Rosetta silent file (secondary structure, phi, psi, omega in degrees, C-alpha in Angstrom):
SEQUENCE: MINIYLLRHGKVTGEAALYGHTDIAVSSEENAAIASNLHALSLNLKQVITSPLLRCHAVAQQFAHQQALPLSVVSDLSEMYFGDVDGVPFDTMSTQEWQNLEPFWENPAQTSLPNAESLCDFHTRVVRAWASLSTLKQDTLVVTHGGVIRVILAHLLELDWRNAKWYSTLSIQNGSLTHIQINPKFPEHVLIKAIGTPIKGPNDD
SCORE:     score description
SCORE:     0.000 S_00000001
   1 L     0.000  155.130  173.502  -21.334   18.088   36.355 S_00000001
   2 E  -123.521  135.548 -175.251  -20.799   20.203   39.709 S_00000001
   3 E   -91.686  140.536  153.101  -21.098   23.976   39.173 S_00000001
   4 E  -114.352  132.631  177.063  -18.597   26.514   41.270 S_00000001
   5 E  -124.761  121.799  175.660  -19.630   29.719   40.632 S_00000001
   6 E   -87.706  116.687  161.616  -16.690   32.503   42.020 S_00000001
   7 E   -83.438   99.061  170.583  -18.326   35.878   43.285 S_00000001
   8 E   -91.966  133.596 -159.865  -16.148   38.742   43.391 S_00000001
   9 L   -66.370  159.453  179.022  -17.663   40.843   46.028 S_00000001
  10 L   -53.160 -178.900 -176.205  -19.205   44.655   45.071 S_00000001
  11 L   -76.742  150.231 -159.582  -17.296   47.551   44.932 S_00000001
  12 L   -96.016 -174.334 -179.011  -16.177   48.478   48.526 S_00000001
  13 L  -115.839   12.173 -172.972  -16.873   52.093   49.863 S_00000001
  14 L   -95.188  175.577 -177.747  -13.556   53.570   50.714 S_00000001
  15 L   -76.721  175.154 -169.561  -11.165   55.369   48.366 S_00000001
  16 L   -59.812  120.648 -168.826   -8.987   53.794   46.095 S_00000001
  17 E  -144.935 -178.699  152.068   -6.460   51.452   47.712 S_00000001
  18 E  -101.823   93.324 -169.383   -4.907   48.133   48.016 S_00000001
  19 L  -102.049  105.832  166.082   -7.561   46.643   50.269 S_00000001
  20 L   -95.555  -87.531 -179.688   -6.222   42.757   51.279 S_00000001
  21 L  -121.231   44.109  168.141   -7.395   42.348   54.811 S_00000001
  22 L   -88.188  119.589 -170.744   -8.623   45.549   55.676 S_00000001
  23 L   -74.186   64.025 -174.486  -12.034   44.823   56.572 S_00000001
  24 L   -90.124  162.984 -152.127  -13.696   47.592   54.640 S_00000001
  25 L  -122.631  159.506  150.215  -17.583   47.172   53.610 S_00000001
  26 L  -121.839  135.559 -169.903  -19.815   47.558   50.570 S_00000001
  27 L   -68.703  136.944 -177.330  -22.865   49.294   50.839 S_00000001
  28 H   -25.936  -39.185 -177.498  -26.126   47.816   51.748 S_00000001
  29 H   -67.296  -45.919 -175.863  -27.694   49.014   48.703 S_00000001
  30 H   -83.079  -31.578  170.821  -25.093   47.253   46.163 S_00000001
  31 H   -52.306  -49.015 -179.500  -25.155   43.927   48.571 S_00000001
  32 H   -82.517   -4.758  160.185  -28.727   43.863   48.096 S_00000001
  33 H   -78.742  -22.659  157.464  -28.440   44.217   44.274 S_00000001
  34 H   -49.526  -64.025  178.445  -26.039   41.545   44.116 S_00000001
  35 H   -57.698  -27.555  179.021  -28.401   39.394   45.742 S_00000001
  36 H   -81.213  -45.973  170.105  -31.447   40.093   44.009 S_00000001
  37 H   -52.976  -25.649 -175.756  -29.391   39.654   40.756 S_00000001
  38 H   -80.156  -52.199 -142.679  -27.803   35.986   41.979 S_00000001
  39 H   -73.331  -53.211 -179.124  -31.744   35.196   42.968 S_00000001
  40 L   -37.630  -38.538 -176.834  -32.898   36.370   39.233 S_00000001
  41 L   -80.787   -7.883  163.588  -30.427   33.707   37.797 S_00000001
  42 L    67.416   25.977  178.629  -32.080   30.840   39.129 S_00000001
  43 L   -66.368  147.062 -177.650  -28.938   28.767   39.727 S_00000001
  44 L   -81.616   78.646  177.395  -29.280   25.481   41.342 S_00000001
  45 L   -90.873  164.605  173.959  -27.197   26.101   44.500 S_00000001
  46 L  -113.709  -13.075 -173.697  -26.995   24.169   47.235 S_00000001
  47 E  -159.130  148.440 -179.296  -24.687   26.151   49.544 S_00000001
  48 E  -113.374  133.036  164.685  -22.640   29.228   49.904 S_00000001
  49 E  -115.545  161.818 -166.859  -18.948   29.589   50.895 S_00000001
  50 E  -150.325  160.032  149.941  -17.560   33.091   51.625 S_00000001
  51 L   -80.480  161.323 -158.424  -14.134   34.637   52.849 S_00000001
  52 L   -93.031    7.913  172.413  -14.485   35.829   56.256 S_00000001
  53 L   -71.003  131.986 -175.805  -14.161   39.513   55.115 S_00000001
  54 H   -40.743  -62.413  154.740  -16.936   41.959   55.367 S_00000001
  55 H   -15.074  -50.117  168.832  -17.017   42.592   52.153 S_00000001
  56 H   -99.105  -35.049  171.469  -17.616   39.492   51.252 S_00000001
  57 H   -49.435  -61.593  168.175  -19.126   37.990   54.027 S_00000001
  58 H   -27.028  -63.229 -176.709  -21.990   40.544   54.503 S_00000001
  59 H   -48.932  -40.941 -157.632  -23.317   39.642   50.608 S_00000001
  60 H   -86.440  -27.529  164.105  -22.948   35.859   51.153 S_00000001
  61 H   -59.657  -50.879 -164.910  -24.907   35.855   54.468 S_00000001
  62 H   -75.831  -38.494 -175.802  -27.458   37.774   53.151 S_00000001
  63 H   -65.962  -16.699  170.464  -28.129   35.862   50.034 S_00000001
  64 H   -90.866  -15.868  170.094  -27.832   32.253   51.995 S_00000001
  65 H   -70.093  -47.073 -171.788  -30.274   33.775   54.554 S_00000001
  66 H   -53.077  -54.020 -149.858  -32.431   34.790   51.613 S_00000001
  67 H   -94.083  -10.318 -170.530  -32.120   31.391   49.713 S_00000001
  68 L    62.734   69.158 -153.037  -32.065   29.250   53.010 S_00000001
  69 L  -135.307  152.036  177.741  -28.759   27.831   51.972 S_00000001
  70 L   -86.883  152.254  178.874  -25.914   26.777   54.418 S_00000001
  71 E  -134.628  128.218  169.933  -23.006   29.302   54.550 S_00000001
  72 E  -114.566  144.956 -179.024  -19.273   28.203   55.393 S_00000001
  73 E  -106.797  125.550 -169.702  -16.582   30.502   56.027 S_00000001
  74 L  -130.228  106.962  175.373  -13.126   29.685   54.753 S_00000001
  75 H   -54.018  -33.517  169.328  -10.143   31.778   55.671 S_00000001
  76 H   -59.265  -32.735  169.128   -8.168   30.755   52.791 S_00000001
  77 H   -58.753   -6.387 -172.406  -10.228   32.672   50.679 S_00000001
  78 L   -76.202  169.311 -179.288   -9.366   36.155   52.012 S_00000001
  79 L   -63.929 -176.400  176.057   -7.446   38.460   49.813 S_00000001
  80 L   -82.609  144.940 -177.551   -3.692   38.812   49.662 S_00000001
  81 L   -98.853  137.129 -175.231   -2.685   40.914   52.791 S_00000001
  82 L   -68.108  -32.469 -161.889   -0.602   44.045   51.614 S_00000001
  83 L    80.017 -128.919  177.641    1.404   44.619   54.715 S_00000001
  84 L   -43.147  -57.060  172.632    2.133   48.497   55.553 S_00000001
  85 L   -80.309   -2.415 -174.408    0.052   49.808   52.709 S_00000001
  86 E   -65.655  130.294  168.533   -2.889   47.576   52.914 S_00000001
  87 L    96.200   -6.569 -178.234   -5.877   49.720   53.053 S_00000001
  88 L   -84.665  135.391  173.636   -3.872   53.126   52.626 S_00000001
  89 E   -64.020  134.346  178.887   -5.608   55.398   49.961 S_00000001
  90 L   -66.879  -23.789  177.000   -3.254   55.983   47.123 S_00000001
  91 L  -103.906   21.238  154.374   -3.622   59.490   47.364 S_00000001
  92 L  -104.617    1.611  163.642   -2.241   59.643   51.008 S_00000001
  93 L   -51.692  141.759 -161.383    0.763   57.683   50.411 S_00000001
  94 L   -89.519  172.243  178.480    3.941   58.796   51.315 S_00000001
  95 H   -60.651  -25.254 -168.561    7.135   58.922   48.487 S_00000001
  96 H   -86.767  -34.914 -163.447    8.537   56.051   50.340 S_00000001
  97 H   -86.071  -45.019 -179.298    5.289   53.903   50.229 S_00000001
  98 H   -67.660  -44.660  170.965    4.992   54.328   46.354 S_00000001
  99 H   -47.089  -50.480  178.410    8.643   53.744   46.114 S_00000001
 100 H   -52.963  -44.314 -171.802    7.928   50.504   47.733 S_00000001
 101 H   -68.448  -48.119 -168.292    4.817   49.692   45.450 S_00000001
 102 H   -44.012  -70.446 -177.722    6.548   50.505   42.066 S_00000001
 103 H   -51.247  -56.517  170.067    8.768   47.179   41.968 S_00000001
 104 H   -41.046  -34.311 -158.458    5.826   45.200   43.506 S_00000001
 105 H   -91.978  -27.455 -162.328    3.566   46.095   40.572 S_00000001
 106 H   -82.248  -33.701  172.155    6.331   45.401   38.369 S_00000001
 107 L  -154.293  105.298  178.706    7.404   41.836   39.404 S_00000001
 108 L  -102.532   20.107  142.627    5.332   40.816   42.594 S_00000001
 109 L   -79.082  -19.029  170.482    6.837   37.617   42.688 S_00000001
 110 L  -118.386   17.656  171.978   10.404   38.487   43.596 S_00000001
 111 L  -130.954  136.291  168.860    9.336   41.853   45.656 S_00000001
 112 L  -112.719  131.327  171.771    7.431   41.767   48.743 S_00000001
 113 L   -77.777 -178.597  176.830    5.952   44.762   50.207 S_00000001
 114 L   -62.041  139.658 -163.569    6.923   45.391   53.888 S_00000001
 115 L    51.446   24.436 -159.904    5.115   43.222   56.656 S_00000001
 116 L  -118.492  164.897 -176.474    2.833   41.758   53.599 S_00000001
 117 L   -97.615  147.193  177.093    2.294   38.232   52.856 S_00000001
 118 L   -78.902  158.047  177.545    4.339   36.988   49.695 S_00000001
 119 H   -56.043  -35.338  174.163    2.837   36.410   46.543 S_00000001
 120 H   -55.608  -53.859  171.166    3.954   32.678   46.943 S_00000001
 121 H   -60.403  -45.201  168.237    2.519   32.322   50.241 S_00000001
 122 H   -41.171  -67.740 -179.990   -0.854   33.836   48.772 S_00000001
 123 H   -57.136  -17.446  160.712   -0.583   31.359   46.149 S_00000001
 124 H   -59.805  -57.134 -173.500   -0.163   28.491   48.185 S_00000001
 125 H   -59.616  -52.923 -179.217   -3.059   29.032   50.445 S_00000001
 126 H   -68.579  -20.556  177.516   -5.775   29.900   47.475 S_00000001
 127 H   -74.766  -32.496  177.842   -4.313   26.712   45.785 S_00000001
 128 H   -61.295  -66.843 -164.882   -4.972   24.746   49.231 S_00000001
 129 H   -38.267  -53.261 -167.724   -8.333   26.380   49.139 S_00000001
 130 H   -79.148  -11.139  167.349   -9.336   25.494   45.757 S_00000001
 131 H   -44.943  -64.583 -169.886   -8.158   21.623   46.566 S_00000001
 132 H   -71.682  -25.081  169.054  -10.854   21.410   48.868 S_00000001
 133 H   -72.926  -43.659 -170.230  -13.579   23.271   46.637 S_00000001
 134 H   -61.897  -21.531  178.587  -12.715   20.886   43.690 S_00000001
 135 L  -108.328   35.526 -176.714  -14.000   17.988   45.825 S_00000001
 136 L   -97.886  139.287  177.888  -17.520   19.564   46.440 S_00000001
 137 L   -96.627   -6.511 -173.377  -20.444   17.363   45.443 S_00000001
 138 L  -144.489  165.557 -175.350  -23.175   19.669   44.814 S_00000001
 139 L   -61.609  140.207 -158.523  -23.252   23.601   43.314 S_00000001
 140 E  -155.789  120.634 -173.915  -21.819   26.173   45.183 S_00000001
 141 E  -101.313  129.108  164.296  -21.398   29.814   45.129 S_00000001
 142 E  -101.808  119.862 -166.827  -17.903   31.112   46.434 S_00000001
 143 E   -92.152  130.350  171.248  -17.818   34.909   47.473 S_00000001
 144 E  -133.676 -145.133 -179.523  -14.120   35.844   47.322 S_00000001
 145 L  -137.440  174.525  176.810  -12.208   38.648   46.053 S_00000001
 146 H   -30.166  -55.807 -174.724  -10.016   39.403   42.815 S_00000001
 147 H   -84.050    5.649 -178.882   -6.713   38.240   43.463 S_00000001
 148 H   -85.299  -47.240 -176.011   -8.245   34.805   44.687 S_00000001
 149 H   -78.093  -29.898  162.304   -9.819   34.312   41.615 S_00000001
 150 H   -50.395  -56.767  179.201   -6.999   35.384   39.155 S_00000001
 151 H   -53.955  -60.255  179.199   -4.953   32.642   41.198 S_00000001
 152 H   -48.431  -51.030 -124.550   -7.602   29.778   40.733 S_00000001
 153 H  -108.562  -40.826  175.534   -7.865   30.603   37.186 S_00000001
 154 H   -59.925  -40.493 -174.368   -3.936   30.441   36.752 S_00000001
 155 H   -69.027  -35.672  177.265   -3.703   27.425   38.604 S_00000001
 156 H   -75.882  -34.647 -167.108   -6.547   25.601   36.464 S_00000001
 157 H   -81.990  -24.657 -167.242   -5.073   26.960   32.955 S_00000001
 158 L    59.489   46.243  178.108   -1.539   26.096   34.244 S_00000001
 159 L   -95.486  172.872  163.055   -0.681   29.647   33.419 S_00000001
 160 L   -52.648   92.708 -177.150    2.263   31.720   35.010 S_00000001
 161 L   -67.822  -16.098 -173.216    0.914   33.017   38.572 S_00000001
 162 L  -103.182   -6.292 -177.411    3.885   35.000   38.821 S_00000001
 163 L   -99.083  152.310 -168.384    3.752   37.184   35.980 S_00000001
 164 L   -57.471  -44.914  172.263    2.296   40.770   36.936 S_00000001
 165 H   -18.930  -47.669  179.515    0.405   40.881   33.777 S_00000001
 166 H   -46.335  -50.688 -170.934   -1.973   38.349   35.153 S_00000001
 167 H   -99.914  -12.109  165.824   -3.185   40.590   37.778 S_00000001
 168 H   -75.053  -31.458 -167.589   -3.103   44.037   36.016 S_00000001
 169 H  -108.188  -21.689  166.529   -4.667   43.016   32.824 S_00000001
 170 L   -79.137  103.237 -173.870   -7.153   40.250   33.511 S_00000001
 171 L   -96.740  139.319 -166.035  -10.318   41.947   34.585 S_00000001
 172 L  -139.872   82.855 -168.685  -12.538   40.493   37.419 S_00000001
 173 L   -65.148  163.272  163.973  -15.118   43.117   37.619 S_00000001
 174 L   -55.605  146.218  147.161  -16.991   43.786   41.087 S_00000001
 175 L    77.196   16.234  175.217  -20.026   41.822   41.529 S_00000001
 176 E   -94.799  158.240  173.906  -19.153   39.386   38.595 S_00000001
 177 E   -92.343  105.252  177.206  -19.291   35.631   38.096 S_00000001
 178 E   -96.102  128.065 -163.979  -16.751   33.221   37.081 S_00000001
 179 E  -117.279  128.947 -176.338  -18.107   30.081   36.398 S_00000001
 180 E  -116.003  153.997  168.705  -16.384   26.421   36.718 S_00000001
 181 E  -132.531  129.652  172.119  -17.675   23.056   36.139 S_00000001
 182 E  -112.587  142.519 -174.719  -16.361   19.871   37.370 S_00000001
 183 L   -95.056  107.802 -156.764  -16.912   16.323   36.483 S_00000001
 184 L   -66.499  -12.551 -178.405  -16.951   14.458   40.007 S_00000001
 185 L   -87.637  -33.621 -169.129  -15.936   11.005   38.223 S_00000001
 186 L  -106.316   34.378  177.572  -13.189   13.004   36.366 S_00000001
 187 L   -51.762    4.010  166.478  -12.121   15.591   38.673 S_00000001
 188 L  -109.249    9.395  158.471   -9.350   16.732   36.880 S_00000001
 189 L   -81.095  110.557 -149.734  -11.259   17.587   34.011 S_00000001
 190 E  -126.729  129.278  174.649  -12.162   21.299   34.813 S_00000001
 191 E  -121.267  132.088  114.466  -14.157   23.462   32.183 S_00000001
 192 E   -57.423   84.510  174.660  -13.979   27.201   32.658 S_00000001
 193 E   -95.389   14.222  159.923  -17.302   28.446   31.392 S_00000001
 194 E  -171.583  141.288 -178.959  -17.254   32.025   32.117 S_00000001
 195 E  -120.482  104.277  175.826  -14.635   34.393   33.348 S_00000001
 196 E    76.921   41.773 -173.429  -15.755   37.675   35.219 S_00000001
 197 E   -81.877  131.957  174.958  -19.382   37.808   33.789 S_00000001
 198 E   -80.146  115.041 -168.659  -21.181   40.571   35.210 S_00000001
 199 L   -89.351  137.899 -166.157  -24.454   39.379   36.677 S_00000001
 200 L  -127.924  135.664  176.601  -27.432   41.647   35.957 S_00000001
 201 L   -70.636  162.647  171.444  -31.202   41.734   37.406 S_00000001
 202 L   -48.541  -26.709  179.583  -34.105   41.339   35.243 S_00000001
 203 L  -107.406   15.476 -168.632  -34.444   45.230   34.500 S_00000001
 204 L  -101.396  165.879 -174.779  -31.055   46.104   34.219 S_00000001
 205 L   -72.139    0.000    0.000  -29.627   46.707   30.539 S_00000001
C-alpha cells in the first residue's frame, strides 16, 4: 500500500481573512513544531511535495531538509484564488466586499468573487493534481491547503464538491494530517484512513 499524507499548513500570522494566493507566512516557531511532530510520527516517507505558497513551502522545505528527502513543488496544489478580496482582513472589508462575499458563501459554485478563480476551475486543477498524486509509488507527504484537501476528499468520496456545507462544516485544522492509502495494483481502490487528524509531539497532551 502507498501512503499519501496531506498536511495542512500551520496557522498564518495575519488577521482573519480569505487567504488564497496571498503569500502570507506561518511563524518559524510553529513550522518548527510541525516539523518536529511529523518526525516523531516516524512515518516511512520517501519524498515531500508542496504547494508553492510560503505557508506550505517553508515547512515542507524545513522538514525535507531535516529528513534528507527530495522536495517537489506543484502549483496545482495552491489554494483557491479569491480575487479582489484575497488576503483582505475581514475587519477592513467594505460594505460592497461583504455584499460580494455573502452569496459566494451561500453558493460558491454558482457565484464567483470579482476577478477570482471559480470553484469549478479550482476543482478541475485540484483533481488534476490528485491524478498525478494517485500514481505515486512511494509514501509521500503533501503539504497543501484546507480547500485543496476538501476537494480531494469530495472527489475520492464522490460527494458534491459544489455544496457550500462541504467547505464550511468539514473541519481540516491547521497542522493536521489526512491519510490516504492507495493499492498500486488497483489504484481505483482508495482508503481514507484519517481526516484532519492533529499531529502532536511526544510531550503534547
